[in-house]
PDB file of C-alpha atoms in Angstrom:
ATOM      1  CA  ASP G 273      -7.560  -3.034  42.220  1.00 60.00           C
ATOM      2  CA  THR G 274      -4.729  -0.548  42.584  1.00 68.00           C
ATOM      3  CA  ALA G 275      -1.343  -2.244  42.258  1.00 92.00           C
ATOM      4  CA  VAL G 276       0.647   0.252  44.337  1.00 95.00           C
ATOM      5  CA  SER G 277      -1.333   2.452  46.690  1.00 96.00           C
ATOM      6  CA  GLN G 278      -0.261   5.276  48.944  1.00 96.00           C
ATOM      7  CA  THR G 279      -2.012   7.102  51.744  1.00 96.00           C
ATOM      8  CA  PRO G 280      -2.636   9.896  52.173  1.00 97.00           C
ATOM      9  CA  LYS G 281      -2.782  11.470  48.726  1.00 95.00           C
ATOM     10  CA  TYR G 282      -2.361  14.947  50.183  1.00 96.00           C
ATOM     11  CA  LEU G 283      -0.705  15.926  53.429  1.00 97.00           C
ATOM     12  CA  VAL G 284      -0.542  19.489  54.730  1.00 97.00           C
ATOM     13  CA  THR G 285       1.232  20.039  58.009  1.00 97.00           C
ATOM     14  CA  GLN G 286       3.180  22.544  60.065  1.00 97.00           C
ATOM     15  CA  MET G 287       6.942  22.721  60.385  1.00 97.00           C
ATOM     16  CA  GLY G 288       8.278  20.609  63.202  1.00 97.00           C
ATOM     17  CA  ASN G 289       5.529  17.999  63.065  1.00 97.00           C
ATOM     18  CA  ASP G 290       6.073  14.273  62.551  1.00 97.00           C
ATOM     19  CA  LYS G 291       4.134  12.506  59.803  1.00 97.00           C
ATOM     20  CA  SER G 292       3.954   9.140  58.086  1.00 97.00           C
ATOM     21  CA  ILE G 293       3.122   8.063  54.562  1.00 97.00           C
ATOM     22  CA  LYS G 294       2.017   4.507  53.931  1.00 97.00           C
ATOM     23  CA  CYS G 295       2.566   2.362  50.854  1.00 97.00           C
ATOM     24  CA  GLU G 296       1.171  -1.018  49.954  1.00 97.00           C
ATOM     25  CA  GLN G 297       1.626  -3.162  46.852  1.00 97.00           C
ATOM     26  CA  ASN G 298      -0.486  -6.153  45.915  1.00 96.00           C
ATOM     27  CA  LEU G 299       1.772  -7.338  43.081  1.00 94.00           C
ATOM     28  CA  GLY G 300       3.729  -9.820  45.150  1.00 93.00           C
ATOM     29  CA  HIS G 301       6.946  -7.914  44.455  1.00 93.00           C
ATOM     30  CA  ASP G 302      10.069  -8.317  46.525  1.00 90.00           C
ATOM     31  CA  THR G 303      11.493  -4.816  46.142  1.00 91.00           C
ATOM     32  CA  MET G 304       9.987  -1.481  47.136  1.00 93.00           C
ATOM     33  CA  TYR G 305      11.208   2.106  46.845  1.00 93.00           C
ATOM     34  CA  TRP G 306      10.595   5.644  47.992  1.00 95.00           C
ATOM     35  CA  TYR G 307      11.281   8.544  45.646  1.00 94.00           C
ATOM     36  CA  LYS G 308      11.048  12.299  46.152  1.00 95.00           C
ATOM     37  CA  GLN G 309       9.966  14.560  43.274  1.00 94.00           C
ATOM     38  CA  ASP G 310      10.700  18.216  43.793  1.00 91.00           C
ATOM     39  CA  SER G 311       8.966  21.246  42.363  1.00 88.00           C
ATOM     40  CA  LYS G 312      11.103  21.049  39.210  1.00 86.00           C
ATOM     41  CA  LYS G 313       9.885  17.482  38.637  1.00 86.00           C
ATOM     42  CA  PHE G 314      13.293  16.030  39.413  1.00 89.00           C
ATOM     43  CA  LEU G 315      12.810  12.509  40.757  1.00 91.00           C
ATOM     44  CA  LYS G 316      15.373  11.091  43.138  1.00 91.00           C
ATOM     45  CA  ILE G 317      15.493   7.777  44.925  1.00 90.00           C
ATOM     46  CA  MET G 318      15.557   7.874  48.708  1.00 92.00           C
ATOM     47  CA  PHE G 319      15.332   4.272  49.886  1.00 90.00           C
ATOM     48  CA  SER G 320      14.914   0.763  48.573  1.00 89.00           C
ATOM     49  CA  TYR G 321      13.997  -2.413  50.404  1.00 88.00           C
ATOM     50  CA  ASN G 322      14.341  -5.956  49.121  1.00 86.00           C
ATOM     51  CA  ASN G 323      12.547  -8.644  51.117  1.00 84.00           C
ATOM     52  CA  LYS G 324      12.177  -6.235  54.027  1.00 82.00           C
ATOM     53  CA  GLU G 325      15.902  -5.431  54.042  1.00 85.00           C
ATOM     54  CA  LEU G 326      17.281  -1.987  53.280  1.00 86.00           C
ATOM     55  CA  ILE G 327      19.411  -2.092  50.123  1.00 84.00           C
ATOM     56  CA  ILE G 328      19.561   1.557  49.109  1.00 82.00           C
ATOM     57  CA  ASN G 329      19.850   4.481  51.469  1.00 82.00           C
ATOM     58  CA  GLU G 330      20.708   7.635  49.583  1.00 83.00           C
ATOM     59  CA  THR G 331      21.954  10.770  51.251  1.00 75.00           C
ATOM     60  CA  VAL G 332      18.740  11.489  53.071  1.00 84.00           C
ATOM     61  CA  PRO G 333      18.469  13.292  56.434  1.00 89.00           C
ATOM     62  CA  ASN G 334      18.021  10.854  59.271  1.00 90.00           C
ATOM     63  CA  ARG G 335      14.714  12.571  60.002  1.00 95.00           C
ATOM     64  CA  PHE G 336      13.421  10.226  57.281  1.00 94.00           C
ATOM     65  CA  SER G 337      13.003   6.650  58.431  1.00 93.00           C
ATOM     66  CA  PRO G 338      11.531   3.917  56.249  1.00 92.00           C
ATOM     67  CA  LYS G 339       9.932   0.858  57.778  1.00 92.00           C
ATOM     68  CA  SER G 340       8.970  -2.345  56.043  1.00 92.00           C
ATOM     69  CA  PRO G 341       6.771  -4.518  58.278  1.00 91.00           C
ATOM     70  CA  ASP G 342       6.399  -7.053  55.464  1.00 91.00           C
ATOM     71  CA  LYS G 343       7.186  -7.395  51.767  1.00 91.00           C
ATOM     72  CA  ALA G 344       3.950  -5.724  50.725  1.00 94.00           C
ATOM     73  CA  HIS G 345       4.370  -2.574  52.791  1.00 95.00           C
ATOM     74  CA  LEU G 346       6.951   0.183  52.950  1.00 95.00           C
ATOM     75  CA  ASN G 347       6.109   3.166  55.103  1.00 96.00           C
ATOM     76  CA  LEU G 348       7.963   6.451  55.369  1.00 96.00           C
ATOM     77  CA  HIS G 349       8.104   8.342  58.630  1.00 96.00           C
ATOM     78  CA  ILE G 350       9.379  11.897  58.703  1.00 96.00           C
ATOM     79  CA  ASN G 351      10.339  13.646  61.935  1.00 96.00           C
ATOM     80  CA  SER G 352      10.611  17.376  62.549  1.00 97.00           C
ATOM     81  CA  LEU G 353       9.289  18.368  59.150  1.00 97.00           C
ATOM     82  CA  GLU G 354      10.984  21.271  57.382  1.00 96.00           C
ATOM     83  CA  LEU G 355       9.834  23.573  54.583  1.00 96.00           C
ATOM     84  CA  GLY G 356      12.242  21.874  52.185  1.00 94.00           C
ATOM     85  CA  ASP G 357      10.511  18.555  52.693  1.00 96.00           C
ATOM     86  CA  SER G 358       7.580  19.833  50.636  1.00 97.00           C
ATOM     87  CA  ALA G 359       7.461  17.612  47.554  1.00 96.00           C
ATOM     88  CA  VAL G 360       5.612  14.713  46.028  1.00 96.00           C
ATOM     89  CA  TYR G 361       6.702  11.368  47.438  1.00 97.00           C
ATOM     90  CA  PHE G 362       6.292   8.284  45.289  1.00 96.00           C
ATOM     91  CA  CYS G 363       6.369   4.696  46.350  1.00 96.00           C
ATOM     92  CA  ALA G 364       7.255   2.036  43.771  1.00 94.00           C
ATOM     93  CA  SER G 365       7.805  -1.696  43.607  1.00 93.00           C
ATOM     94  CA  SER G 366       9.424  -4.245  41.321  1.00 90.00           C
ATOM     95  CA  GLN G 367       9.804  -8.009  41.326  1.00 87.00           C
ATOM     96  CA  GLN G 368      13.566  -7.784  41.010  1.00 77.00           C
ATOM     97  CA  PRO G 369      15.852  -4.902  41.951  1.00 72.00           C
ATOM     98  CA  ALA G 370      15.448  -1.927  39.663  1.00 60.00           C
ATOM     99  CA  GLY G 371      18.274  -2.754  37.328  1.00 65.00           C
ATOM    100  CA  THR G 372      16.607  -5.762  35.837  1.00 69.00           C
ATOM    101  CA  ASP G 373      12.915  -5.144  36.118  1.00 75.00           C
ATOM    102  CA  THR G 374      10.101  -2.681  35.571  1.00 83.00           C
ATOM    103  CA  GLN G 375       9.102  -0.495  38.478  1.00 88.00           C
ATOM    104  CA  TYR G 376       5.450   0.170  39.241  1.00 91.00           C
ATOM    105  CA  PHE G 377       4.700   3.509  40.827  1.00 93.00           C
ATOM    106  CA  GLY G 378       2.027   4.601  43.239  1.00 95.00           C
ATOM    107  CA  PRO G 379      -0.037   7.765  42.633  1.00 94.00           C
ATOM    108  CA  GLY G 380       2.126   9.893  44.907  1.00 95.00           C
ATOM    109  CA  THR G 381       1.632  11.802  48.153  1.00 97.00           C
ATOM    110  CA  ARG G 382       1.844  15.565  47.898  1.00 96.00           C
ATOM    111  CA  LEU G 383       3.376  16.834  51.120  1.00 97.00           C
ATOM    112  CA  THR G 384       3.122  20.531  51.909  1.00 97.00           C
ATOM    113  CA  VAL G 385       4.952  21.856  54.942  1.00 97.00           C
ATOM    114  CA  LEU G 386       3.798  25.293  56.113  1.00 96.00           C
TER     115      LEU G 386
ATOM    116  CA  SER S 264      24.597  16.503  38.823  1.00 44.00           C
ATOM    117  CA  GLN S 265      21.954  14.304  37.216  1.00 50.00           C
ATOM    118  CA  GLN S 266      22.938  11.223  35.314  1.00 65.00           C
ATOM    119  CA  GLY S 267      20.324  11.862  32.622  1.00 71.00           C
ATOM    120  CA  GLU S 268      19.706  15.115  30.824  1.00 81.00           C
ATOM    121  CA  GLU S 269      16.761  15.313  28.489  1.00 86.00           C
ATOM    122  CA  ASP S 270      16.260  17.431  25.481  1.00 87.00           C
ATOM    123  CA  PRO S 271      14.127  19.311  24.780  1.00 93.00           C
ATOM    124  CA  GLN S 272      12.758  20.329  28.166  1.00 92.00           C
ATOM    125  CA  ALA S 273       9.401  20.998  26.545  1.00 95.00           C
ATOM    126  CA  LEU S 274       7.891  20.024  23.218  1.00 96.00           C
ATOM    127  CA  SER S 275       4.599  21.109  21.676  1.00 97.00           C
ATOM    128  CA  ILE S 276       3.237  19.358  18.591  1.00 96.00           C
ATOM    129  CA  GLN S 277      -0.051  18.756  16.851  1.00 97.00           C
ATOM    130  CA  GLU S 278      -1.935  15.511  16.910  1.00 97.00           C
ATOM    131  CA  GLY S 279      -0.700  13.149  14.218  1.00 97.00           C
ATOM    132  CA  GLU S 280       2.858  14.467  14.252  1.00 97.00           C
ATOM    133  CA  ASN S 281       5.826  12.527  15.557  1.00 97.00           C
ATOM    134  CA  ALA S 282       7.559  13.487  18.793  1.00 97.00           C
ATOM    135  CA  THR S 283      11.223  12.815  19.470  1.00 97.00           C
ATOM    136  CA  MET S 284      12.820  13.176  22.876  1.00 96.00           C
ATOM    137  CA  ASN S 285      16.486  12.674  23.621  1.00 96.00           C
ATOM    138  CA  CYS S 286      18.328  11.591  26.722  1.00 95.00           C
ATOM    139  CA  SER S 287      22.053  11.853  27.356  1.00 94.00           C
ATOM    140  CA  TYR S 288      23.873  10.265  30.253  1.00 92.00           C
ATOM    141  CA  LYS S 289      27.346  10.400  31.655  1.00 90.00           C
ATOM    142  CA  THR S 290      28.574   6.983  32.783  1.00 87.00           C
ATOM    143  CA  SER S 291      28.403   3.371  31.663  1.00 88.00           C
ATOM    144  CA  ILE S 292      24.963   1.819  32.010  1.00 89.00           C
ATOM    145  CA  ASN S 293      23.419  -1.594  32.435  1.00 88.00           C
ATOM    146  CA  ASN S 294      20.147  -0.498  30.873  1.00 89.00           C
ATOM    147  CA  LEU S 295      18.035   2.553  30.177  1.00 92.00           C
ATOM    148  CA  GLN S 296      14.326   2.876  30.779  1.00 93.00           C
ATOM    149  CA  TRP S 297      11.683   5.357  29.667  1.00 95.00           C
ATOM    150  CA  TYR S 298       8.743   6.361  31.831  1.00 95.00           C
ATOM    151  CA  ARG S 299       5.706   8.561  31.300  1.00 97.00           C
ATOM    152  CA  GLN S 300       4.115  10.738  33.951  1.00 95.00           C
ATOM    153  CA  ASN S 301       0.710  12.262  33.433  1.00 94.00           C
ATOM    154  CA  SER S 302       0.011  15.424  35.382  1.00 89.00           C
ATOM    155  CA  GLY S 303      -0.582  14.675  39.055  1.00 85.00           C
ATOM    156  CA  ARG S 304      -0.009  10.948  38.630  1.00 88.00           C
ATOM    157  CA  GLY S 305       2.688   8.368  39.213  1.00 89.00           C
ATOM    158  CA  LEU S 306       5.145   7.189  36.591  1.00 93.00           C
ATOM    159  CA  VAL S 307       4.306   4.473  34.107  1.00 94.00           C
ATOM    160  CA  HIS S 308       6.999   2.277  32.600  1.00 93.00           C
ATOM    161  CA  LEU S 309       7.194   2.384  28.793  1.00 96.00           C
ATOM    162  CA  ILE S 310      10.278   0.538  27.575  1.00 95.00           C
ATOM    163  CA  LEU S 311      13.522  -0.939  28.912  1.00 93.00           C
ATOM    164  CA  ILE S 312      16.504  -1.169  26.551  1.00 94.00           C
ATOM    165  CA  ARG S 313      19.641  -3.014  27.577  1.00 92.00           C
ATOM    166  CA  SER S 314      23.153  -1.781  26.917  1.00 92.00           C
ATOM    167  CA  ASN S 315      23.703  -4.438  24.225  1.00 94.00           C
ATOM    168  CA  GLU S 316      20.546  -3.447  22.336  1.00 96.00           C
ATOM    169  CA  ARG S 317      20.315  -0.669  19.791  1.00 97.00           C
ATOM    170  CA  GLU S 318      16.603  -0.332  19.135  1.00 98.00           C
ATOM    171  CA  LYS S 319      13.291  -1.464  20.616  1.00 97.00           C
ATOM    172  CA  HIS S 320       9.703  -0.970  19.602  1.00 96.00           C
ATOM    173  CA  SER S 321       6.460  -1.033  21.508  1.00 95.00           C
ATOM    174  CA  GLY S 322       3.339  -0.017  19.624  1.00 96.00           C
ATOM    175  CA  ARG S 323       3.828   3.604  18.532  1.00 97.00           C
ATOM    176  CA  LEU S 324       7.006   3.919  20.589  1.00 98.00           C
ATOM    177  CA  ARG S 325      10.511   3.441  19.252  1.00 98.00           C
ATOM    178  CA  VAL S 326      13.567   3.712  21.478  1.00 98.00           C
ATOM    179  CA  THR S 327      17.150   3.807  20.298  1.00 98.00           C
ATOM    180  CA  LEU S 328      20.318   3.553  22.323  1.00 97.00           C
ATOM    181  CA  ASP S 329      23.796   4.656  21.266  1.00 97.00           C
ATOM    182  CA  THR S 330      26.226   3.684  23.995  1.00 95.00           C
ATOM    183  CA  SER S 331      29.176   5.237  22.140  1.00 95.00           C
ATOM    184  CA  LYS S 332      27.457   8.622  22.354  1.00 95.00           C
ATOM    185  CA  LYS S 333      25.851   7.849  25.698  1.00 95.00           C
ATOM    186  CA  SER S 334      22.460   8.834  24.387  1.00 96.00           C
ATOM    187  CA  SER S 335      18.989   7.467  23.800  1.00 97.00           C
ATOM    188  CA  SER S 336      15.959   8.728  21.974  1.00 97.00           C
ATOM    189  CA  LEU S 337      12.252   8.068  22.338  1.00 98.00           C
ATOM    190  CA  LEU S 338      10.098   8.489  19.250  1.00 98.00           C
ATOM    191  CA  ILE S 339       6.329   8.595  19.530  1.00 98.00           C
ATOM    192  CA  THR S 340       4.724   8.243  16.122  1.00 97.00           C
ATOM    193  CA  ALA S 341       1.295   9.581  15.137  1.00 97.00           C
ATOM    194  CA  SER S 342       0.908  11.357  18.462  1.00 97.00           C
ATOM    195  CA  ARG S 343      -2.438  11.742  20.189  1.00 97.00           C
ATOM    196  CA  ALA S 344      -3.737  14.247  22.702  1.00 96.00           C
ATOM    197  CA  ALA S 345      -3.598  11.453  25.289  1.00 96.00           C
ATOM    198  CA  ASP S 346       0.202  11.331  24.850  1.00 97.00           C
ATOM    199  CA  THR S 347       0.420  14.699  26.614  1.00 97.00           C
ATOM    200  CA  ALA S 348       2.632  13.996  29.631  1.00 97.00           C
ATOM    201  CA  SER S 349       6.161  14.291  30.939  1.00 96.00           C
ATOM    202  CA  TYR S 350       8.599  11.671  29.713  1.00 97.00           C
ATOM    203  CA  PHE S 351      11.612  10.605  31.742  1.00 95.00           C
ATOM    204  CA  CYS S 352      14.594   8.492  30.926  1.00 95.00           C
ATOM    205  CA  ALA S 353      16.166   6.547  33.758  1.00 92.00           C
ATOM    206  CA  THR S 354      19.476   4.740  33.767  1.00 90.00           C
ATOM    207  CA  VAL S 355      20.781   1.804  35.710  1.00 85.00           C
ATOM    208  CA  LEU S 356      24.494   2.294  36.093  1.00 79.00           C
ATOM    209  CA  THR S 357      26.838  -0.629  35.559  1.00 74.00           C
ATOM    210  CA  GLY S 358      27.427  -2.336  38.879  1.00 69.00           C
ATOM    211  CA  THR S 359      24.448  -0.739  40.606  1.00 65.00           C
ATOM    212  CA  ALA S 360      21.677  -3.145  39.793  1.00 57.00           C
ATOM    213  CA  SER S 361      19.274  -1.800  42.340  1.00 64.00           C
ATOM    214  CA  LYS S 362      19.077   1.864  41.467  1.00 80.00           C
ATOM    215  CA  LEU S 363      17.367   3.926  38.793  1.00 86.00           C
ATOM    216  CA  THR S 364      18.679   7.436  38.209  1.00 88.00           C
ATOM    217  CA  PHE S 365      16.137   9.638  36.494  1.00 90.00           C
ATOM    218  CA  GLY S 366      16.694  12.381  33.972  1.00 87.00           C
ATOM    219  CA  THR S 367      15.190  15.815  34.040  1.00 86.00           C
ATOM    220  CA  GLY S 368      12.207  14.972  31.852  1.00 93.00           C
ATOM    221  CA  THR S 369      10.631  16.323  28.685  1.00 95.00           C
ATOM    222  CA  ARG S 370       7.189  17.846  28.903  1.00 96.00           C
ATOM    223  CA  LEU S 371       5.213  16.904  25.777  1.00 97.00           C
ATOM    224  CA  GLN S 372       2.061  18.794  24.822  1.00 97.00           C
ATOM    225  CA  VAL S 373      -0.018  17.366  21.980  1.00 97.00           C
ATOM    226  CA  THR S 374      -2.725  19.686  20.721  1.00 95.00           C
ATOM    227  CA  LEU S 375      -5.735  18.880  18.573  1.00 90.00           C
TER     228      LEU S 375
END
């Protein structure tokens, strides 16, 4: 069974559309994250939730809104998609906040905005 | 600018050789972690080394940390074709327990 899963794996959409990416972890972890990896492979954290509460919110446009309905899920909704949003988005989880514990990553969602 | 800068950006070696990747960072850290990313996949955690540790081993991996130089190295011994991947260091800054800041990555190619 996949520990951290994301859907969809690929997402191709037009500029201006709204889309969501879903993430689920079956590890029983308390903390979940969203990262963005750009075309140069640079990986940057966007959000982190601990027990459904937002604990990290980096400088991300407010078009991006995370939602954590429960500890096992952290979804990412993106409004009014722009060309620059094209990237691979990774979800991750850890038992403790990142500083003290290993993070487990999902397979990624490759978003292409046309 | 990034917290972690990795060197070299790309490394090509033959199977059986050792591979060494270096990571430098700018500010005081709580710990440093190394991750591997195979092409088109998510990251996989390799090793975590705390700021009060100098060296850690895991199988064919050896990580060193020099906090005075603000640098770490990852050594893969007796490399295999399956080690071909990108390797990232990630730091947890002192006082920011929740956040990993990733380096730029080293792309390792191991040929037969």
